[in-house]
Amino acid sequence: MSDQNSIVSQIGDLASAGEKMIERLRRKAFLPDSRKGLNVRVGIAEAAQLLGCSTNRIRMAEDDGRLPPPPSGENGRRLGYSMEELMHMREVLGASPARAPLDVPAIIAVQNFKGGVGKSTVTTHLAHYFAVQGYRVLVVDCDSQATTTTLFGFNPHFNITRDETLYPYLSIDPTQTDLLYAVKRTPWPNVDLIPSNLELFDVEYELAASGSDGQSVLAARFRKLKAGLMDMARDYDVVILDPPPALGTISLAVMQAANALLVPLAATTPDFCSTVQFLSMMDQVIAQLIEAGIAVDYSFVRLICSKFDGGDPSHEMVRTIMEQTFGPALLPVPILESAEISHAALRMMTVYELEKPIGTPRTHKRCRANLDEAMGQIEQLVRAGWGRVAPAREEDVIHA
C-alpha cells in the first residue's frame, strides 16, 4: 500500500515540477515584470490595407495634424504604427469596422470534444485577427486546463485565483452578480480576457452534487451565463468562448450562451470520426435543452480544418471526405500546419504577436497570409450576421 501511495504521490510531484517549468518559460518569454508585452508595429502600406484607404490619405492626415506621425528610430526611419496608434487612426479616418449599436455582438463558441485539434490555438489567433482588423474583442476561457489563459500571458497556477475566473459567478453560492470583476486587460488595446484555472472545475463538482433540484439549478446556471455574457458583450463586437473539450455543465452552458459555433478539426480519420460523434451528441443535447425550455440559436455553424498539411496525401484524402460530408458547412480555407505557429506557441504567443519571423521570412509570410484568409472567413460570417459585408477599400471603389 505504501508503494502505491508513493507512486500516486509522484503525480503531485510531476504537476509541481511542471508548474515551476511553465513559470520559468513564462519569465523567459515575457518582460522583466513577467507581464507579456506587445511590440508589433505595422508600416504605412500595411496600415493603409487594414484601414481600407490609400497611403496618401494617411500622409495627408499626418501633414494636416489630424494624425501624429509614427516615431522614428535612431537612423531616422519610421518605426511603423503600434496597435494603439492604429486604433486611433481608425477613429480619425472613420475606418472602424465596429458593429452598429443595434447589431447583436457575435458570441462564438470554439468547440470540439476531441482534444488536440487546436481549439485554443484557433481561439487566440481568431481573437488577435479580429483585433488587428479593429474589432473590440472579449475572450472567455471556460476550460479549467486554461491553455488560452496561458497563451495570453497569464500563468493560471501562479497568477490567477479561483475568484478571478467564472467560478464566483457560476458556483452554487455565487458571490458575483455580473462578470465585470473577471475581465482582465491584455497587451492588445482592444482585447480583454476572462481567465481560467484548474479551480474552475469545482463548478462541475458543485452542480453535479446539487441534489434533487439539480435540473432547475443547471437551467438557472445556463441562463445566467448567457445573461452575463450578453450584458458584457454590449462593450464588444466579438466574444469568443473557449469551453472544455468534454460534455460537462460548463460546456452545456457555453453552447447555450453562444450565438455561433465554430468546430475545429484536424485532417485525420480519428478527428473526423470523433467530430461526427460530437455533432451527433450536440444534436441530441440541443434537442433536450430546447425541450426543457432553454433556447439555443446560432447565426452560423461552421467547421474549420486545422493543422492541415497540404503535402500529406492522407490529409488531402481526409479533407476530401470532410468536403463530401459537410459541404458548405466546412470553411473552404483550412488552417495550415506551420512551424511558425508552433514556434510562436513556444513563446506563449500567436503569429500576430511576433515582431519578426521566427523561421524564414517566406514561411512567416505564408503562415500569416493563410491565417488572415482562414480567419477572414469567420469575419465575413460575423459581418453577414450584421447585414453587412467587408468594408470597401477606397482603391477598389475607384477602380470599379
Short mmCIF file of C-alpha atoms in Angstrom, two decimals:
data_model
loop_
_atom_site.label_atom_id
_atom_site.label_comp_id
_atom_site.label_asym_id
_atom_site.label_seq_id
_atom_site.Cartn_x
_atom_site.Cartn_y
_atom_site.Cartn_z
CA MET A 1 0.00 0.00 0.00
CA SER A 2 2.86 2.34 0.86
CA ASP A 3 4.38 1.68 -2.56
CA GLN A 4 1.06 2.62 -4.19
CA ASN A 5 0.89 5.83 -2.15
CA SER A 6 4.44 6.61 -3.19
CA ILE A 7 3.61 6.12 -6.86
CA VAL A 8 0.45 8.22 -6.59
CA SER A 9 2.37 10.99 -4.82
CA GLN A 10 4.61 11.17 -7.88
CA ILE A 11 1.69 12.67 -9.79
CA GLY A 12 1.69 15.68 -7.47
CA ASP A 13 5.45 15.97 -7.77
CA LEU A 14 5.23 15.89 -11.56
CA ALA A 15 2.49 18.54 -11.55
CA SER A 16 4.52 20.77 -9.22
CA ALA A 17 7.65 20.41 -11.35
CA GLY A 18 5.64 21.17 -14.46
CA GLU A 19 4.10 24.33 -12.99
CA LYS A 20 7.55 25.59 -11.98
CA MET A 21 8.84 24.97 -15.51
CA ILE A 22 5.88 26.83 -17.03
CA GLU A 23 6.68 29.79 -14.80
CA ARG A 24 10.34 29.68 -15.88
CA LEU A 25 9.31 29.61 -19.55
CA ARG A 26 6.89 32.47 -18.96
CA ARG A 27 9.50 34.63 -17.26
CA LYS A 28 11.95 33.92 -20.06
CA ALA A 29 9.40 34.70 -22.77
CA PHE A 30 7.96 37.87 -21.24
CA LEU A 31 9.21 41.18 -19.99
CA PRO A 32 11.17 41.51 -16.71
CA ASP A 33 7.96 42.26 -14.79
CA SER A 34 6.59 38.91 -16.02
CA ARG A 35 3.80 40.55 -17.98
CA LYS A 36 3.54 39.99 -21.68
CA GLY A 37 4.18 42.96 -23.95
CA LEU A 38 3.01 43.77 -27.46
CA ASN A 39 5.72 45.27 -29.64
CA VAL A 40 4.15 44.72 -33.05
CA ARG A 41 4.29 47.67 -35.47
CA VAL A 42 2.95 47.91 -39.00
CA GLY A 43 4.28 50.02 -41.85
CA ILE A 44 2.21 52.58 -43.69
CA ALA A 45 1.40 50.23 -46.58
CA GLU A 46 0.00 47.55 -44.25
CA ALA A 47 -1.80 50.20 -42.20
CA ALA A 48 -3.48 51.52 -45.33
CA GLN A 49 -4.53 48.00 -46.28
CA LEU A 50 -6.01 47.37 -42.83
CA LEU A 51 -7.84 50.69 -42.84
CA GLY A 52 -9.08 50.23 -46.39
CA CYS A 53 -7.63 53.54 -47.57
CA SER A 54 -4.64 54.82 -49.52
CA THR A 55 -1.25 55.61 -48.03
CA ASN A 56 -1.73 59.11 -49.39
CA ARG A 57 -4.76 59.65 -47.18
CA ILE A 58 -2.75 58.69 -44.09
CA ARG A 59 0.10 61.01 -45.06
CA MET A 60 -2.35 63.88 -45.65
CA ALA A 61 -3.86 63.32 -42.19
CA GLU A 62 -0.36 63.44 -40.71
CA ASP A 63 0.52 66.57 -42.67
CA ASP A 64 -2.59 68.48 -41.56
CA GLY A 65 -2.17 67.44 -37.92
CA ARG A 66 -5.13 65.07 -37.58
CA LEU A 67 -2.74 62.18 -37.05
CA PRO A 68 0.68 62.20 -35.37
CA PRO A 69 3.46 60.70 -37.49
CA PRO A 70 4.88 57.41 -36.20
CA PRO A 71 8.10 57.69 -34.17
CA SER A 72 11.43 57.38 -35.91
CA GLY A 73 14.34 55.15 -34.98
CA GLU A 74 17.94 56.19 -34.45
CA ASN A 75 18.55 56.01 -38.19
CA GLY A 76 15.64 58.39 -38.85
CA ARG A 77 13.43 55.71 -40.42
CA ARG A 78 9.80 55.48 -39.38
CA LEU A 79 9.24 52.60 -36.97
CA GLY A 80 5.67 51.95 -38.03
CA TYR A 81 2.40 52.19 -36.12
CA SER A 82 1.59 50.40 -32.88
CA MET A 83 -1.81 48.74 -32.36
CA GLU A 84 -2.88 51.68 -30.15
CA GLU A 85 -1.92 54.13 -32.89
CA LEU A 86 -3.75 52.01 -35.46
CA MET A 87 -6.91 52.12 -33.34
CA HIS A 88 -6.61 55.92 -33.13
CA MET A 89 -6.15 56.13 -36.90
CA ARG A 90 -9.36 54.18 -37.39
CA GLU A 91 -11.26 56.71 -35.27
CA VAL A 92 -9.79 59.75 -37.02
CA LEU A 93 -10.25 58.36 -40.54
CA GLY A 94 -13.66 56.78 -39.89
CA ALA A 95 -12.32 53.31 -40.63
CA SER A 96 -13.66 51.34 -37.67
CA PRO A 97 -15.35 48.03 -38.58
CA ALA A 98 -17.27 48.02 -35.27
CA ARG A 99 -20.87 46.81 -35.25
CA ALA A 100 -23.73 49.30 -35.22
CA PRO A 101 -25.48 49.78 -31.84
CA LEU A 102 -28.42 47.59 -32.87
CA ASP A 103 -26.21 44.79 -34.24
CA VAL A 104 -26.07 41.77 -31.93
CA PRO A 105 -22.50 41.05 -30.78
CA ALA A 106 -21.12 37.80 -32.15
CA ILE A 107 -20.65 35.27 -29.32
CA ILE A 108 -18.66 32.44 -30.90
CA ALA A 109 -18.04 29.14 -29.13
CA VAL A 110 -14.95 27.33 -30.45
CA GLN A 111 -15.80 23.76 -29.52
CA ASN A 112 -14.93 20.13 -30.17
CA PHE A 113 -14.91 17.32 -27.62
CA LYS A 114 -11.78 15.87 -29.27
CA GLY A 115 -8.57 17.17 -27.74
CA GLY A 116 -5.55 18.11 -29.83
CA VAL A 117 -7.50 19.80 -32.64
CA GLY A 118 -6.00 23.21 -31.90
CA LYS A 119 -9.06 24.64 -30.14
CA SER A 120 -7.13 27.14 -28.00
CA THR A 121 -4.78 27.96 -30.89
CA VAL A 122 -7.77 28.79 -33.09
CA THR A 123 -9.34 30.82 -30.26
CA THR A 124 -6.29 33.00 -29.65
CA HIS A 125 -5.42 33.51 -33.32
CA LEU A 126 -9.05 34.38 -34.09
CA ALA A 127 -9.06 36.92 -31.25
CA HIS A 128 -5.86 38.56 -32.45
CA TYR A 129 -7.02 38.53 -36.08
CA PHE A 130 -10.18 40.41 -35.09
CA ALA A 131 -8.05 42.78 -33.02
CA VAL A 132 -5.77 43.60 -35.96
CA GLN A 133 -8.86 44.30 -38.06
CA GLY A 134 -10.04 46.82 -35.45
CA TYR A 135 -12.83 44.99 -33.62
CA ARG A 136 -13.37 45.09 -29.86
CA VAL A 137 -12.87 41.53 -28.59
CA LEU A 138 -13.57 39.68 -25.35
CA VAL A 139 -12.12 36.18 -24.90
CA VAL A 140 -13.66 33.97 -22.20
CA ASP A 141 -11.60 30.96 -21.13
CA CYS A 142 -14.14 28.44 -19.81
CA ASP A 143 -11.72 25.50 -19.80
CA SER A 144 -10.09 24.62 -16.47
CA GLN A 145 -7.00 23.47 -18.40
CA ALA A 146 -6.56 27.20 -19.15
CA THR A 147 -4.45 26.91 -22.30
CA THR A 148 -5.96 30.11 -23.71
CA THR A 149 -5.22 31.96 -20.46
CA THR A 150 -1.59 30.81 -20.72
CA LEU A 151 -1.31 31.95 -24.34
CA PHE A 152 -2.48 35.40 -23.23
CA GLY A 153 0.46 35.65 -20.86
CA PHE A 154 -1.02 34.62 -17.53
CA ASN A 155 0.15 31.61 -15.56
CA PRO A 156 -3.13 30.06 -14.34
CA HIS A 157 -1.36 28.43 -11.37
CA PHE A 158 0.57 31.44 -10.08
CA ASN A 159 -1.28 34.48 -11.44
CA ILE A 160 -4.97 33.55 -11.43
CA THR A 161 -7.07 32.76 -8.37
CA ARG A 162 -10.41 30.98 -8.43
CA ASP A 163 -12.15 34.27 -7.67
CA GLU A 164 -10.78 35.75 -10.91
CA THR A 165 -12.42 33.04 -13.07
CA LEU A 166 -16.07 32.33 -13.87
CA TYR A 167 -16.34 30.43 -10.57
CA PRO A 168 -17.75 33.20 -8.32
CA TYR A 169 -20.45 33.84 -10.91
CA LEU A 170 -21.46 30.23 -11.71
CA SER A 171 -20.97 28.48 -8.37
CA ILE A 172 -23.82 27.14 -6.23
CA ASP A 173 -23.24 30.03 -3.81
CA PRO A 174 -22.27 32.89 -6.15
CA THR A 175 -20.52 35.96 -4.80
CA GLN A 176 -20.72 37.97 -8.04
CA THR A 177 -23.81 39.20 -9.88
CA ASP A 178 -22.10 40.16 -13.15
CA LEU A 179 -18.88 39.28 -14.99
CA LEU A 180 -17.15 42.65 -14.83
CA TYR A 181 -14.99 41.51 -11.88
CA ALA A 182 -13.24 38.88 -14.02
CA VAL A 183 -12.25 40.99 -17.04
CA LYS A 184 -8.52 41.49 -17.44
CA ARG A 185 -6.71 43.76 -19.85
CA THR A 186 -4.29 42.12 -22.28
CA PRO A 187 -1.35 43.62 -24.18
CA TRP A 188 -3.78 44.24 -27.04
CA PRO A 189 -5.62 47.55 -26.60
CA ASN A 190 -8.86 46.11 -27.97
CA VAL A 191 -8.77 42.58 -26.50
CA ASP A 192 -9.88 41.69 -22.97
CA LEU A 193 -9.78 38.29 -21.27
CA ILE A 194 -11.78 36.45 -18.63
CA PRO A 195 -9.17 33.90 -17.49
CA SER A 196 -9.46 30.38 -16.13
CA ASN A 197 -7.56 27.99 -13.91
CA LEU A 198 -7.90 24.46 -12.59
CA GLU A 199 -10.23 25.51 -9.76
CA LEU A 200 -12.95 26.44 -12.24
CA PHE A 201 -13.62 22.71 -12.43
CA ASP A 202 -15.15 22.99 -8.94
CA VAL A 203 -18.27 24.31 -10.66
CA GLU A 204 -18.74 20.91 -12.29
CA TYR A 205 -18.50 19.13 -8.92
CA GLU A 206 -20.89 21.52 -7.21
CA LEU A 207 -23.57 21.34 -9.86
CA ALA A 208 -23.25 17.55 -10.12
CA ALA A 209 -23.91 17.35 -6.38
CA SER A 210 -26.77 19.85 -6.40
CA GLY A 211 -29.30 17.24 -5.24
CA SER A 212 -32.93 16.71 -6.17
CA ASP A 213 -33.34 20.17 -7.67
CA GLY A 214 -30.26 19.67 -9.85
CA GLN A 215 -32.08 20.18 -13.15
CA SER A 216 -33.51 23.54 -12.10
CA VAL A 217 -30.08 24.61 -10.78
CA LEU A 218 -28.47 23.67 -14.08
CA ALA A 219 -31.10 25.52 -16.10
CA ALA A 220 -30.58 28.58 -13.92
CA ARG A 221 -26.81 28.45 -14.48
CA PHE A 222 -27.27 28.10 -18.24
CA ARG A 223 -29.47 31.17 -18.37
CA LYS A 224 -27.18 33.05 -16.00
CA LEU A 225 -24.06 32.58 -18.12
CA LYS A 226 -25.91 33.69 -21.24
CA ALA A 227 -27.33 36.75 -19.47
CA GLY A 228 -23.92 37.68 -18.07
CA LEU A 229 -22.19 37.34 -21.43
CA MET A 230 -24.88 39.30 -23.27
CA ASP A 231 -24.54 42.07 -20.67
CA MET A 232 -20.75 42.14 -21.09
CA ALA A 233 -20.99 41.92 -24.88
CA ARG A 234 -22.53 45.38 -25.10
CA ASP A 235 -18.99 46.79 -24.93
CA TYR A 236 -17.57 44.44 -27.59
CA ASP A 237 -18.09 43.47 -31.20
CA VAL A 238 -16.99 39.84 -30.84
CA VAL A 239 -16.94 37.50 -27.82
CA ILE A 240 -15.00 34.25 -28.25
CA LEU A 241 -15.65 31.36 -25.85
CA ASP A 242 -13.20 28.51 -25.28
CA PRO A 243 -15.16 25.74 -23.47
CA PRO A 244 -13.81 22.48 -22.03
CA PRO A 245 -13.32 19.61 -24.53
CA ALA A 246 -15.98 17.49 -22.82
CA LEU A 247 -19.73 17.40 -22.36
CA GLY A 248 -19.98 18.86 -18.86
CA THR A 249 -22.05 21.56 -17.21
CA ILE A 250 -19.81 24.42 -18.33
CA SER A 251 -19.72 23.17 -21.93
CA LEU A 252 -23.51 22.96 -21.99
CA ALA A 253 -23.82 26.46 -20.56
CA VAL A 254 -21.40 27.77 -23.19
CA MET A 255 -23.27 26.03 -26.00
CA GLN A 256 -26.48 27.73 -24.85
CA ALA A 257 -24.85 31.13 -24.31
CA ALA A 258 -23.23 31.30 -27.75
CA ASN A 259 -24.97 32.57 -30.88
CA ALA A 260 -22.45 30.99 -33.27
CA LEU A 261 -20.47 27.75 -33.29
CA LEU A 262 -17.03 27.10 -34.79
CA VAL A 263 -15.80 23.50 -34.77
CA PRO A 264 -12.06 22.98 -35.43
CA LEU A 265 -10.95 19.50 -36.51
CA ALA A 266 -7.67 18.12 -37.80
CA ALA A 267 -7.41 16.24 -41.09
CA THR A 268 -7.09 12.76 -39.62
CA THR A 269 -9.57 9.90 -39.61
CA PRO A 270 -9.82 9.76 -35.77
CA ASP A 271 -10.53 13.51 -35.65
CA PHE A 272 -13.16 13.21 -38.37
CA CYS A 273 -14.87 10.30 -36.58
CA SER A 274 -14.82 11.99 -33.17
CA THR A 275 -16.18 15.22 -34.68
CA VAL A 276 -19.09 13.29 -36.20
CA GLN A 277 -19.76 11.88 -32.72
CA PHE A 278 -19.52 15.40 -31.27
CA LEU A 279 -22.07 16.73 -33.77
CA SER A 280 -24.41 13.81 -33.08
CA MET A 281 -24.13 14.39 -29.33
CA MET A 282 -24.66 18.13 -29.78
CA ASP A 283 -27.80 17.47 -31.80
CA GLN A 284 -29.25 15.32 -29.02
CA VAL A 285 -28.24 17.74 -26.26
CA ILE A 286 -29.64 20.78 -28.05
CA ALA A 287 -32.94 18.96 -28.58
CA GLN A 288 -33.07 18.19 -24.84
CA LEU A 289 -32.23 21.80 -23.94
CA ILE A 290 -34.96 23.13 -26.22
CA GLU A 291 -37.41 20.61 -24.76
CA ALA A 292 -36.51 21.92 -21.28
CA GLY A 293 -37.32 25.45 -22.41
CA ILE A 294 -33.69 26.57 -22.78
CA ALA A 295 -33.27 28.42 -26.06
CA VAL A 296 -30.37 27.56 -28.38
CA ASP A 297 -29.97 29.59 -31.56
CA TYR A 298 -26.91 30.04 -33.78
CA SER A 299 -26.42 32.56 -36.57
CA PHE A 300 -23.91 30.15 -38.10
CA VAL A 301 -22.37 26.72 -37.50
CA ARG A 302 -19.12 26.07 -39.35
CA LEU A 303 -16.30 23.54 -39.24
CA ILE A 304 -12.72 24.57 -39.94
CA CYS A 305 -9.92 22.16 -40.76
CA SER A 306 -6.89 22.89 -38.58
CA LYS A 307 -3.30 21.65 -38.67
CA PHE A 308 -3.66 20.85 -42.37
CA ASP A 309 -0.57 19.67 -44.26
CA GLY A 310 -1.21 20.00 -47.99
CA GLY A 311 1.85 17.87 -48.72
CA ASP A 312 0.46 14.89 -46.82
CA PRO A 313 -1.71 12.66 -49.06
CA SER A 314 -3.63 11.36 -46.03
CA HIS A 315 -4.56 14.92 -45.05
CA GLU A 316 -5.76 15.59 -48.60
CA MET A 317 -7.84 12.42 -48.55
CA VAL A 318 -9.48 13.17 -45.20
CA ARG A 319 -10.17 16.75 -46.21
CA THR A 320 -11.92 15.48 -49.36
CA ILE A 321 -14.05 13.24 -47.13
CA MET A 322 -14.85 16.29 -44.97
CA GLU A 323 -15.92 18.29 -48.03
CA GLN A 324 -18.15 15.47 -49.27
CA THR A 325 -19.68 15.03 -45.82
CA PHE A 326 -20.12 18.56 -44.52
CA GLY A 327 -20.49 20.52 -47.77
CA PRO A 328 -20.63 24.32 -47.35
CA ALA A 329 -20.60 23.98 -43.54
CA LEU A 330 -16.86 23.24 -43.89
CA LEU A 331 -14.99 26.50 -44.42
CA PRO A 332 -13.09 26.33 -47.72
CA VAL A 333 -9.74 27.61 -46.41
CA PRO A 334 -8.04 25.35 -43.81
CA ILE A 335 -5.51 26.46 -41.22
CA LEU A 336 -2.19 25.13 -42.45
CA GLU A 337 0.21 23.25 -40.22
CA SER A 338 3.11 25.67 -39.77
CA ALA A 339 6.32 25.72 -37.77
CA GLU A 340 5.69 29.44 -37.27
CA ILE A 341 2.57 28.70 -35.18
CA SER A 342 4.49 26.13 -33.14
CA HIS A 343 7.43 28.48 -32.61
CA ALA A 344 5.10 31.29 -31.52
CA ALA A 345 3.29 28.96 -29.10
CA LEU A 346 6.63 28.03 -27.52
CA ARG A 347 6.96 31.73 -26.67
CA MET A 348 3.33 31.77 -25.47
CA MET A 349 2.34 33.97 -28.40
CA THR A 350 0.33 33.88 -31.59
CA VAL A 351 1.74 34.60 -35.03
CA TYR A 352 0.04 38.01 -34.87
CA GLU A 353 2.23 38.97 -31.90
CA LEU A 354 5.60 38.22 -33.50
CA GLU A 355 7.72 41.31 -34.16
CA LYS A 356 9.69 39.42 -36.80
CA PRO A 357 9.69 35.95 -38.35
CA ILE A 358 10.99 33.12 -36.17
CA GLY A 359 11.66 30.87 -39.13
CA THR A 360 12.33 32.07 -42.66
CA PRO A 361 10.55 35.23 -43.87
CA ARG A 362 8.90 33.12 -46.56
CA THR A 363 7.47 30.66 -44.01
CA HIS A 364 6.20 33.51 -41.84
CA LYS A 365 4.61 35.33 -44.77
CA ARG A 366 2.89 32.16 -45.99
CA CYS A 367 1.61 31.35 -42.49
CA ARG A 368 0.33 34.88 -41.86
CA ALA A 369 -1.41 35.04 -45.24
CA ASN A 370 -3.09 31.71 -44.58
CA LEU A 371 -4.24 32.77 -41.11
CA ASP A 372 -5.63 36.05 -42.47
CA GLU A 373 -7.56 34.18 -45.14
CA ALA A 374 -8.81 31.43 -42.80
CA MET A 375 -9.85 33.83 -40.04
CA GLY A 376 -11.26 36.26 -42.59
CA GLN A 377 -13.86 33.63 -43.49
CA ILE A 378 -15.22 33.87 -39.95
CA GLU A 379 -15.14 37.67 -40.04
CA GLN A 380 -17.34 37.56 -43.14
CA LEU A 381 -19.85 35.32 -41.35
CA VAL A 382 -19.97 37.76 -38.44
CA ARG A 383 -20.47 40.75 -40.72
CA ALA A 384 -23.12 38.89 -42.70
CA GLY A 385 -24.96 38.40 -39.41
CA TRP A 386 -24.96 42.17 -39.03
CA GLY A 387 -26.30 42.53 -42.54
CA ARG A 388 -23.03 43.87 -43.85
CA VAL A 389 -20.12 42.63 -45.93
CA ALA A 390 -16.47 43.58 -45.68
CA PRO A 391 -15.76 47.32 -45.73
CA ALA A 392 -14.89 48.51 -49.23
CA ARG A 393 -11.37 49.76 -49.88
CA GLU A 394 -11.02 53.21 -51.44
CA GLU A 395 -8.84 51.91 -54.25
CA ASP A 396 -11.31 49.14 -55.11
CA VAL A 397 -14.15 51.65 -55.31
CA ILE A 398 -12.11 54.00 -57.53
CA HIS A 399 -11.05 51.21 -59.90
CA ALA A 400 -14.59 49.85 -60.03
#
